Short mmCIF file of C-alpha atoms in Angstrom, two decimals:
data_model
loop_
_atom_site.label_atom_id
_atom_site.label_comp_id
_atom_site.label_asym_id
_atom_site.label_seq_id
_atom_site.Cartn_x
_atom_site.Cartn_y
_atom_site.Cartn_z
CA UNK K 1 -11.40 -46.73 -59.57
CA UNK K 2 -14.97 -47.51 -60.62
CA UNK K 3 -15.86 -47.99 -56.96
CA UNK K 4 -14.30 -44.64 -56.00
CA UNK K 5 -16.06 -42.80 -58.78
CA UNK K 6 -19.37 -44.56 -58.16
CA UNK K 7 -19.27 -43.74 -54.44
CA UNK K 8 -18.32 -40.09 -55.03
CA UNK K 9 -14.81 -40.39 -53.61
CA UNK K 10 -13.48 -38.05 -56.29
CA UNK K 11 -10.57 -36.68 -54.21
CA UNK K 12 -9.14 -40.17 -53.64
CA UNK K 13 -9.72 -41.00 -57.30
CA UNK K 14 -7.88 -37.79 -58.25
CA UNK K 15 -4.94 -38.76 -56.07
CA UNK K 16 -4.75 -42.10 -57.91
CA UNK K 17 -4.78 -40.37 -61.31
CA UNK K 18 -2.14 -37.86 -60.06
CA UNK K 19 0.17 -40.73 -59.10
CA UNK K 20 -0.41 -42.29 -62.50
CA UNK K 21 0.57 -39.00 -64.19
CA UNK K 22 -2.91 -38.29 -65.53
CA UNK K 23 -2.88 -34.70 -64.29
CA UNK K 24 -5.75 -33.42 -66.36
CA UNK K 25 -8.08 -36.15 -65.06
CA UNK K 26 -6.82 -35.57 -61.52
CA UNK K 27 -7.46 -31.82 -61.93
CA UNK K 28 -11.01 -32.44 -63.08
CA UNK K 29 -11.74 -34.69 -60.10
CA UNK K 30 -10.15 -32.23 -57.61
CA UNK K 31 -12.31 -29.42 -58.87
CA UNK K 32 -15.37 -31.64 -58.88
CA UNK K 33 -14.77 -32.58 -55.24
CA UNK K 34 -14.09 -28.91 -54.28
CA UNK K 35 -10.48 -29.69 -53.39
CA UNK K 36 -9.38 -26.32 -54.74
CA UNK K 37 -6.10 -26.13 -52.80
CA UNK K 38 -5.05 -29.53 -54.21
CA UNK K 39 -6.05 -28.32 -57.63
CA UNK K 40 -3.98 -25.16 -57.40
CA UNK K 41 -1.01 -27.09 -56.01
CA UNK K 42 -1.23 -29.55 -58.90
CA UNK K 43 -1.42 -26.69 -61.39
CA UNK K 44 1.68 -24.99 -59.97
CA UNK K 45 3.73 -28.18 -59.98
CA UNK K 46 3.17 -29.05 -63.65
CA UNK K 47 4.11 -26.68 -66.39
CA UNK K 48 1.94 -28.39 -68.97
CA UNK K 49 -1.12 -27.55 -66.92
CA UNK K 50 0.01 -23.91 -66.60
CA UNK K 51 0.25 -23.70 -70.37
CA UNK K 52 -3.47 -24.49 -70.61
CA UNK K 53 -4.82 -20.95 -70.37
CA UNK K 54 -8.39 -22.13 -70.25
CA UNK K 55 -7.70 -24.47 -67.34
CA UNK K 56 -5.71 -21.81 -65.52
CA UNK K 57 -8.47 -19.23 -66.01
CA UNK K 58 -11.09 -21.67 -64.74
CA UNK K 59 -9.03 -22.60 -61.66
CA UNK K 60 -8.34 -18.93 -60.87
CA UNK K 61 -12.01 -18.06 -61.25
CA UNK K 62 -12.98 -20.79 -58.82
CA UNK K 63 -10.26 -19.84 -56.31
CA UNK K 64 -11.20 -16.14 -56.38
CA UNK K 65 -14.86 -17.01 -55.96
CA UNK K 66 -14.00 -18.89 -52.79
CA UNK K 67 -11.54 -16.16 -51.66
CA UNK K 68 -8.58 -18.51 -51.71
CA UNK K 69 -6.27 -15.58 -52.46
CA UNK K 70 -3.02 -17.20 -51.37
CA UNK K 71 -3.45 -20.04 -53.87
CA UNK K 72 -4.32 -17.52 -56.57
CA UNK K 73 -1.23 -15.47 -55.76
CA UNK K 74 1.01 -18.54 -56.00
CA UNK K 75 -0.38 -19.31 -59.47
CA UNK K 76 0.13 -15.70 -60.59
CA UNK K 77 3.70 -15.87 -59.31
CA UNK K 78 4.30 -18.96 -61.46
CA UNK K 79 2.85 -17.07 -64.39
CA UNK K 80 5.21 -14.18 -63.52
CA UNK K 81 2.29 -11.82 -63.05
CA UNK K 82 3.76 -10.14 -59.96
CA UNK K 83 1.30 -7.29 -59.63
CA UNK K 84 -1.68 -9.66 -59.65
CA UNK K 85 0.12 -11.98 -57.21
CA UNK K 86 0.81 -9.01 -54.93
CA UNK K 87 -2.81 -7.95 -55.04
CA UNK K 88 -3.98 -11.43 -54.08
CA UNK K 89 -1.48 -11.69 -51.23
CA UNK K 90 -2.77 -8.39 -49.90
CA UNK K 91 -6.39 -9.43 -50.17
CA UNK K 92 -5.62 -12.68 -48.41
CA UNK K 93 -3.60 -10.88 -45.68
CA UNK K 94 -0.63 -13.10 -46.50
CA UNK K 95 1.78 -10.37 -45.57
CA UNK K 96 4.98 -12.37 -45.23
CA UNK K 97 4.73 -13.67 -48.81
CA UNK K 98 3.63 -10.27 -50.07
CA UNK K 99 6.69 -8.61 -48.54
CA UNK K 100 9.00 -11.36 -49.78
CA UNK K 101 7.64 -10.83 -53.30
CA UNK K 102 7.90 -7.07 -53.00
CA UNK K 103 11.56 -7.23 -51.92
CA UNK K 104 12.42 -8.91 -55.23
CA UNK K 105 10.14 -7.11 -57.69
CA UNK K 106 8.95 -3.87 -56.04
CA UNK K 107 11.20 -2.90 -53.06
CA UNK K 108 9.63 0.54 -52.65
CA UNK K 109 6.36 -1.14 -51.69
CA UNK K 110 7.85 -2.99 -48.69
CA UNK K 111 7.28 -0.07 -46.31
CA UNK K 112 3.60 0.17 -47.28
CA UNK K 113 3.12 -3.57 -46.81
CA UNK K 114 4.80 -3.51 -43.39
CA UNK K 115 2.37 -0.79 -42.29
CA UNK K 116 -0.62 -2.71 -43.67
CA UNK K 117 0.57 -5.80 -41.83
CA UNK K 118 0.86 -3.80 -38.64
CA UNK K 119 -2.64 -2.36 -39.15
CA UNK K 120 -4.03 -5.85 -39.64
CA UNK K 121 -2.42 -7.10 -36.43
CA UNK K 122 -3.50 -4.01 -34.49
CA UNK K 123 -7.12 -4.38 -35.64
CA UNK K 124 -7.04 -8.00 -34.50
CA UNK K 125 -5.74 -7.01 -31.03
CA UNK K 126 -2.30 -8.47 -31.77
CA UNK K 127 -0.69 -5.20 -30.74
CA UNK K 128 2.55 -6.68 -29.45
CA UNK K 129 3.19 -8.28 -32.85
CA UNK K 130 2.28 -5.06 -34.66
CA UNK K 131 5.01 -2.97 -32.98
CA UNK K 132 7.97 -4.19 -35.03
CA UNK K 133 6.07 -3.95 -38.32
CA UNK K 134 5.22 -0.32 -37.63
CA UNK K 135 8.86 0.32 -36.76
CA UNK K 136 9.96 -1.32 -40.04
CA UNK K 137 7.47 0.92 -41.83
CA UNK K 138 8.84 3.98 -40.07
CA UNK K 139 5.45 4.68 -38.48
CA UNK K 140 6.74 5.54 -35.04
CA UNK K 141 3.48 6.98 -33.69
CA UNK K 142 1.58 3.83 -34.65
CA UNK K 143 4.34 1.74 -33.07
CA UNK K 144 3.96 3.76 -29.86
CA UNK K 145 0.18 3.31 -29.84
CA UNK K 146 0.68 -0.44 -30.29
CA UNK K 147 3.29 -0.60 -27.52
CA UNK K 148 1.00 1.23 -25.08
CA UNK K 149 -1.95 -0.91 -26.15
CA UNK K 150 0.14 -4.04 -25.57
CA UNK K 151 1.38 -2.63 -22.24
CA UNK K 152 4.94 -2.97 -23.45
CA UNK K 153 6.01 0.01 -21.36
CA UNK K 154 9.77 -0.31 -21.75
CA UNK K 155 9.39 -0.42 -25.52
CA UNK K 156 7.10 2.57 -25.28
CA UNK K 157 9.81 4.53 -23.41
CA UNK K 158 12.33 3.88 -26.20
CA UNK K 159 9.85 4.65 -28.97
CA UNK K 160 8.46 7.89 -27.54
CA UNK K 161 11.96 9.34 -27.30
CA UNK K 162 12.49 9.05 -31.07
CA UNK K 163 9.22 10.69 -32.08
CA UNK K 164 9.56 13.77 -34.21
CA UNK K 165 9.60 16.87 -32.01
CA UNK K 166 6.99 18.48 -34.23
CA UNK K 167 4.50 15.80 -33.21
CA UNK K 168 2.35 16.24 -30.12
CA UNK K 169 3.82 13.84 -27.59
CA UNK K 170 2.52 15.18 -24.27
CA UNK K 171 -0.33 12.68 -23.96
CA UNK K 172 2.05 9.78 -24.61
CA UNK K 173 4.60 10.94 -22.05
CA UNK K 174 1.82 11.45 -19.52
CA UNK K 175 0.31 8.01 -20.13
CA UNK K 176 3.70 6.31 -19.81
CA UNK K 177 4.59 8.45 -16.79
CA UNK K 178 1.32 7.55 -15.08
CA UNK K 179 2.08 3.86 -15.52
CA UNK K 180 5.57 4.06 -14.04
CA UNK K 181 4.30 6.25 -11.20
CA UNK K 182 1.69 3.62 -10.32
CA UNK K 183 4.42 0.97 -10.52
CA UNK K 184 6.54 3.11 -8.13
CA UNK K 185 9.30 3.52 -10.68
CA UNK K 186 9.45 7.20 -9.83
CA UNK K 187 12.72 7.90 -11.62
CA UNK K 188 11.41 6.76 -15.02
CA UNK K 189 8.07 8.45 -14.39
CA UNK K 190 9.85 11.73 -13.59
CA UNK K 191 11.78 11.58 -16.88
CA UNK K 192 8.54 11.08 -18.81
CA UNK K 193 6.76 13.94 -17.03
CA UNK K 194 9.71 16.32 -17.41
CA UNK K 195 10.16 15.51 -21.11
CA UNK K 196 6.53 16.48 -21.63
CA UNK K 197 6.83 19.61 -19.52
CA UNK K 198 4.47 18.11 -16.93
CA UNK K 199 6.45 19.45 -13.99
CA UNK K 200 3.48 19.85 -11.69
CA UNK K 201 2.43 16.22 -12.24
CA UNK K 202 5.98 15.08 -11.43
CA UNK K 203 6.05 17.07 -8.20
CA UNK K 204 2.60 15.81 -7.17
CA UNK K 205 3.76 12.24 -7.81
CA UNK K 206 6.59 12.66 -5.31
CA UNK K 207 4.25 14.39 -2.87
CA UNK K 208 1.81 11.48 -2.97
CA UNK K 209 4.74 9.11 -2.43
CA UNK K 210 5.79 11.13 0.62
CA UNK K 211 9.11 12.09 -0.96
CA UNK K 212 8.77 15.76 -0.06
CA UNK K 213 12.40 16.74 -0.63
CA UNK K 214 12.43 15.41 -4.20
CA UNK K 215 9.08 17.01 -4.89
CA UNK K 216 10.21 20.38 -3.62
CA UNK K 217 13.53 20.20 -5.46
CA UNK K 218 11.77 19.46 -8.75
CA UNK K 219 9.00 22.01 -8.25
CA UNK K 220 11.40 24.79 -7.29
CA UNK K 221 13.41 24.16 -10.49
CA UNK K 222 10.54 24.23 -12.94
CA UNK K 223 7.54 26.01 -11.36
CA UNK K 224 6.87 29.58 -10.30
CA UNK K 225 7.13 30.31 -6.62
CA UNK K 226 3.40 31.02 -6.46
CA UNK K 227 2.60 27.67 -8.10
CA UNK K 228 4.87 25.83 -5.68
CA UNK K 229 3.25 27.52 -2.70
CA UNK K 230 -0.29 26.88 -3.94
CA UNK K 231 0.43 23.22 -4.63
CA UNK K 232 2.16 22.61 -1.32
CA UNK K 233 -0.40 24.42 0.78
CA UNK K 234 -3.18 22.42 -0.81
CA UNK K 235 -1.28 19.17 -0.23
CA UNK K 236 -0.48 20.19 3.35
CA UNK K 237 -4.17 20.81 4.09
CA UNK K 238 -5.02 17.34 2.81
CA UNK K 239 -2.35 15.79 5.01
CA UNK K 240 -3.56 17.79 8.00
CA UNK K 241 -7.13 16.61 7.42
CA UNK K 242 -5.80 13.05 7.27
CA UNK K 243 -4.03 13.53 10.61
CA UNK K 244 -0.55 13.34 9.07
CA UNK K 245 0.71 16.38 10.95
CA UNK K 246 4.45 15.75 10.64
CA UNK K 247 4.19 15.42 6.86
CA UNK K 248 1.99 18.50 6.68
CA UNK K 249 4.53 20.40 8.78
CA UNK K 250 7.30 19.53 6.31
CA UNK K 251 5.26 20.96 3.46
CA UNK K 252 4.34 24.14 5.35
CA UNK K 253 7.97 24.73 6.24
CA UNK K 254 9.16 23.98 2.70
CA UNK K 255 7.15 26.96 1.42
CA UNK K 256 8.17 29.22 4.32
CA UNK K 257 4.80 29.08 6.04
CA UNK K 258 5.72 28.16 9.65
CA UNK K 259 2.76 30.14 10.99
CA UNK K 260 0.38 27.76 9.21
CA UNK K 261 2.16 24.81 10.79
CA UNK K 262 1.91 26.48 14.21
CA UNK K 263 -1.81 27.11 13.70
CA UNK K 264 -2.26 23.48 12.60
CA UNK K 265 -0.72 22.15 15.81
CA UNK K 266 -2.84 24.55 17.84
CA UNK K 267 -6.01 23.24 16.16
CA UNK K 268 -4.85 19.70 16.87
CA UNK K 269 -4.10 20.53 20.54
CA UNK K 270 -0.51 19.45 19.99
CA UNK K 271 0.94 22.26 22.05
CA UNK K 272 4.43 20.80 22.43
CA UNK K 273 4.89 20.83 18.67
CA UNK K 274 3.33 24.27 18.49
CA UNK K 275 5.78 25.65 21.07
CA UNK K 276 8.68 23.92 19.30
CA UNK K 277 7.95 25.82 16.10
CA UNK K 278 7.30 29.12 17.89
CA UNK K 279 10.63 28.78 19.67
CA UNK K 280 12.39 28.13 16.35
CA UNK K 281 10.69 30.73 14.15
CA UNK K 282 9.32 33.35 16.59
CA UNK K 283 11.47 33.24 19.73
CA UNK K 284 10.31 36.76 20.66
CA UNK K 285 6.73 35.43 20.96
CA UNK K 286 7.59 32.35 22.99
CA UNK K 287 6.67 33.85 26.39
CA UNK K 288 3.40 35.27 25.05
CA UNK K 289 2.57 31.90 23.49
CA UNK K 290 3.16 30.02 26.75
CA UNK K 291 1.00 32.52 28.61
CA UNK K 292 -1.79 32.27 26.05
CA UNK K 293 -1.68 28.48 26.13
CA UNK K 294 -1.75 28.51 29.93
CA UNK K 295 -4.89 30.64 29.90
CA UNK K 296 -6.51 28.46 27.26
CA UNK K 297 -5.73 25.23 29.08
CA UNK K 298 -6.95 26.73 32.34
CA UNK K 299 -10.36 27.46 30.78
CA UNK K 300 -10.40 23.87 29.49
CA UNK K 301 -9.83 22.54 33.00
CA UNK K 302 -6.38 21.17 32.12
CA UNK K 303 -4.70 22.63 35.17
CA UNK K 304 -1.45 20.68 35.21
CA UNK K 305 -0.81 21.49 31.55
CA UNK K 306 -1.74 25.13 32.18
CA UNK K 307 0.75 25.26 35.05
CA UNK K 308 3.53 24.01 32.77
CA UNK K 309 2.94 26.83 30.32
CA UNK K 310 2.53 29.50 33.01
CA UNK K 311 5.85 28.49 34.52
CA UNK K 312 7.47 28.35 31.06
CA UNK K 313 6.26 31.92 30.56
CA UNK K 314 7.84 32.91 33.89
CA UNK K 315 4.40 33.75 35.32
CA UNK K 316 4.22 31.48 38.35
CA UNK K 317 1.75 33.83 40.02
CA UNK K 318 -0.87 33.00 37.37
CA UNK K 319 -0.40 29.31 38.12
CA UNK K 320 -0.64 29.97 41.85
CA UNK K 321 -3.76 32.11 41.45
CA UNK K 322 -5.32 29.44 39.23
CA UNK K 323 -4.93 26.88 42.02
CA UNK K 324 -6.12 29.43 44.62
CA UNK K 325 -9.26 30.08 42.61
CA UNK K 326 -9.90 26.33 42.56
CA UNK K 327 -9.17 26.04 46.31
CA UNK K 328 -6.31 23.73 45.41
CA UNK K 329 -4.17 25.21 48.18
CA UNK K 330 -1.56 22.50 48.35
CA UNK K 331 -0.79 23.03 44.65
CA UNK K 332 -0.79 26.80 45.09
CA UNK K 333 1.61 26.50 48.04
CA UNK K 334 3.88 24.14 46.04
CA UNK K 335 4.07 26.52 43.08
CA UNK K 336 4.70 29.53 45.31
CA UNK K 337 7.44 27.80 47.26
CA UNK K 338 9.18 26.36 44.17
CA UNK K 339 9.04 29.49 42.07
CA UNK K 340 8.45 32.43 44.43
CA UNK K 341 10.49 31.42 47.41
CA UNK K 342 9.73 31.25 51.13
CA UNK K 343 8.06 34.66 51.37
CA UNK K 344 5.59 33.82 48.61
CA UNK K 345 4.93 30.38 50.09
CA UNK K 346 4.28 31.94 53.52
CA UNK K 347 1.82 34.35 52.02
CA UNK K 348 -0.07 31.52 50.34
CA UNK K 349 -0.07 29.56 53.58
CA UNK K 350 -1.57 32.60 55.37
CA UNK K 351 -4.28 32.96 52.73
CA UNK K 352 -4.94 29.25 52.93
CA UNK K 353 -5.30 29.45 56.69
CA UNK K 354 -7.81 32.28 56.35
CA UNK K 355 -10.15 29.91 54.45
CA UNK K 356 -10.16 27.37 57.33
CA UNK K 357 -11.67 27.22 60.76
CA UNK K 358 -9.34 28.59 63.45
CA UNK K 359 -8.47 25.12 64.71
CA UNK K 360 -7.63 23.88 61.24
CA UNK K 361 -5.77 27.09 60.44
CA UNK K 362 -3.60 26.73 63.54
CA UNK K 363 -2.80 23.10 62.69
CA UNK K 364 -1.88 24.07 59.14
CA UNK K 365 0.40 26.90 60.22
CA UNK K 366 1.99 24.76 62.91
CA UNK K 367 2.63 22.11 60.26
CA UNK K 368 4.58 24.61 58.20
CA UNK K 369 6.13 26.31 61.28
CA UNK K 370 4.55 29.59 60.26
CA UNK K 371 2.21 30.35 63.15
CA UNK K 372 4.26 33.10 64.75
CA UNK K 373 5.21 34.75 61.46
CA UNK K 374 1.57 34.67 60.35
CA UNK K 375 0.54 36.47 63.54
CA UNK K 376 3.06 39.18 62.68
CA UNK K 377 1.79 39.31 59.11
CA UNK K 378 -1.83 39.56 60.29
CA UNK K 379 -0.89 42.51 62.52
CA UNK K 380 1.04 44.20 59.73
CA UNK K 381 -1.94 43.89 57.41
CA UNK K 382 -4.44 45.04 60.12
CA UNK K 383 -6.21 41.68 60.30
CA UNK K 384 -6.34 41.90 64.13
CA UNK K 385 -9.27 39.57 64.75
CA UNK K 386 -7.45 36.77 63.00
CA UNK K 387 -4.23 37.70 64.85
CA UNK K 388 -5.97 37.44 68.26
CA UNK K 389 -7.37 34.04 67.34
CA UNK K 390 -3.94 32.80 66.32
CA UNK K 391 -2.36 34.16 69.53
CA UNK K 392 -4.36 31.74 71.63
CA UNK K 393 -2.29 28.86 70.25
CA UNK K 394 0.96 30.45 71.21
CA UNK K 395 0.43 30.21 75.02
CA UNK K 396 1.79 26.68 75.03
CA UNK K 397 4.83 27.64 73.02
CA UNK K 398 5.90 30.96 74.48
CA UNK K 399 5.95 32.50 77.93
CA UNK K 400 2.76 34.16 78.95
CA UNK K 401 4.33 37.64 79.06
CA UNK K 402 5.66 37.23 75.53
CA UNK K 403 2.27 36.14 74.29
CA UNK K 404 0.66 38.90 76.21
CA UNK K 405 3.08 41.31 74.61
CA UNK K 406 2.05 40.17 71.15
CA UNK K 407 -1.62 40.42 72.07
CA UNK K 408 -1.00 43.80 73.71
CA UNK K 409 0.60 45.00 70.44
CA UNK K 410 -2.41 43.83 68.50
CA UNK K 411 -4.73 45.52 71.00
CA UNK K 412 -2.73 48.72 70.82
CA UNK K 413 -3.09 48.82 67.01
CA UNK K 414 -6.81 48.13 67.17
CA UNK K 415 -8.04 49.06 70.72
#
């Protein structure tokens, strides 16, 4: 013992005295060696030490000075000074013991202590742990803040639904809804938005997810017609700019704006889709549309596509004249024969022959077997010079007197 005391090992010396039952000496050594927790524990365990008011006061003074509130509270509990014990537990943030004490001596204070415990956990970023304490304290809004802060979204859903209706809950519903929308849990997100009256946000969520039918169904139930139209037209424009024409079409049609969808396809040069919608919504304008598209495509040099629309409009002559103007006689002849019949084809062949040298013209007409009929046509239309030139090729095919008769008829008409 002399060695321990001489070398300053007061704590070990105090332990020896405590085992020997010399509690006062042990207490002195514990305090001297700053072993305050051992000192308070020793004091609590031995009633004779608790009866020494001077010793107790000195120990408490030292413990409070060093902010060892839990040890102080335990001593006060032994002394049956509950209010002072409670105060020390609160100062030391020893909430579990404070609440346990309150349940036995001051039950009405339990709710306050649960809230203080929750506040302490929340301030120390232990939000998940704070949730249940706020719920025990009946502080639902604080519990909801903690649940959102802890990203405990399922708990947040349950908590927000029991908030008092008089409280402003829109921001909470929106925050929770935004989370579930980003997590693609659209059903839960919709419930949150609708509960908060955020119908537009719910519809836009479905729009962004490409679920147009659900979006339209929801919007038409809760929004004014003008709001629905404005929202959908704006969304459709964005989809059009992104090249998502089919999706944009669905939105245009959902707000009864087929003309905007038709105009969109026209801007995108998607004429098949344009015609499809015109045929469905404006059948009386279908022929005019085909004709207009044929003219437009002709000016763009897209002759085959222009022909398709001219023929769809029932205006094969425009297609034929387009090819004639381009000196694409084979195409003009094909169109005339397919759509106008033999007479029209013969007329085109005659006009084609007129653009060639006489030798080439005769070969062309012989190819189609139209030489004789073209001579007749030339006479009927007073094109006698061309008729005489064509007659020269007939000498090998007909008797001379017959040919002469044809030439004589031409000469008689134009002596």
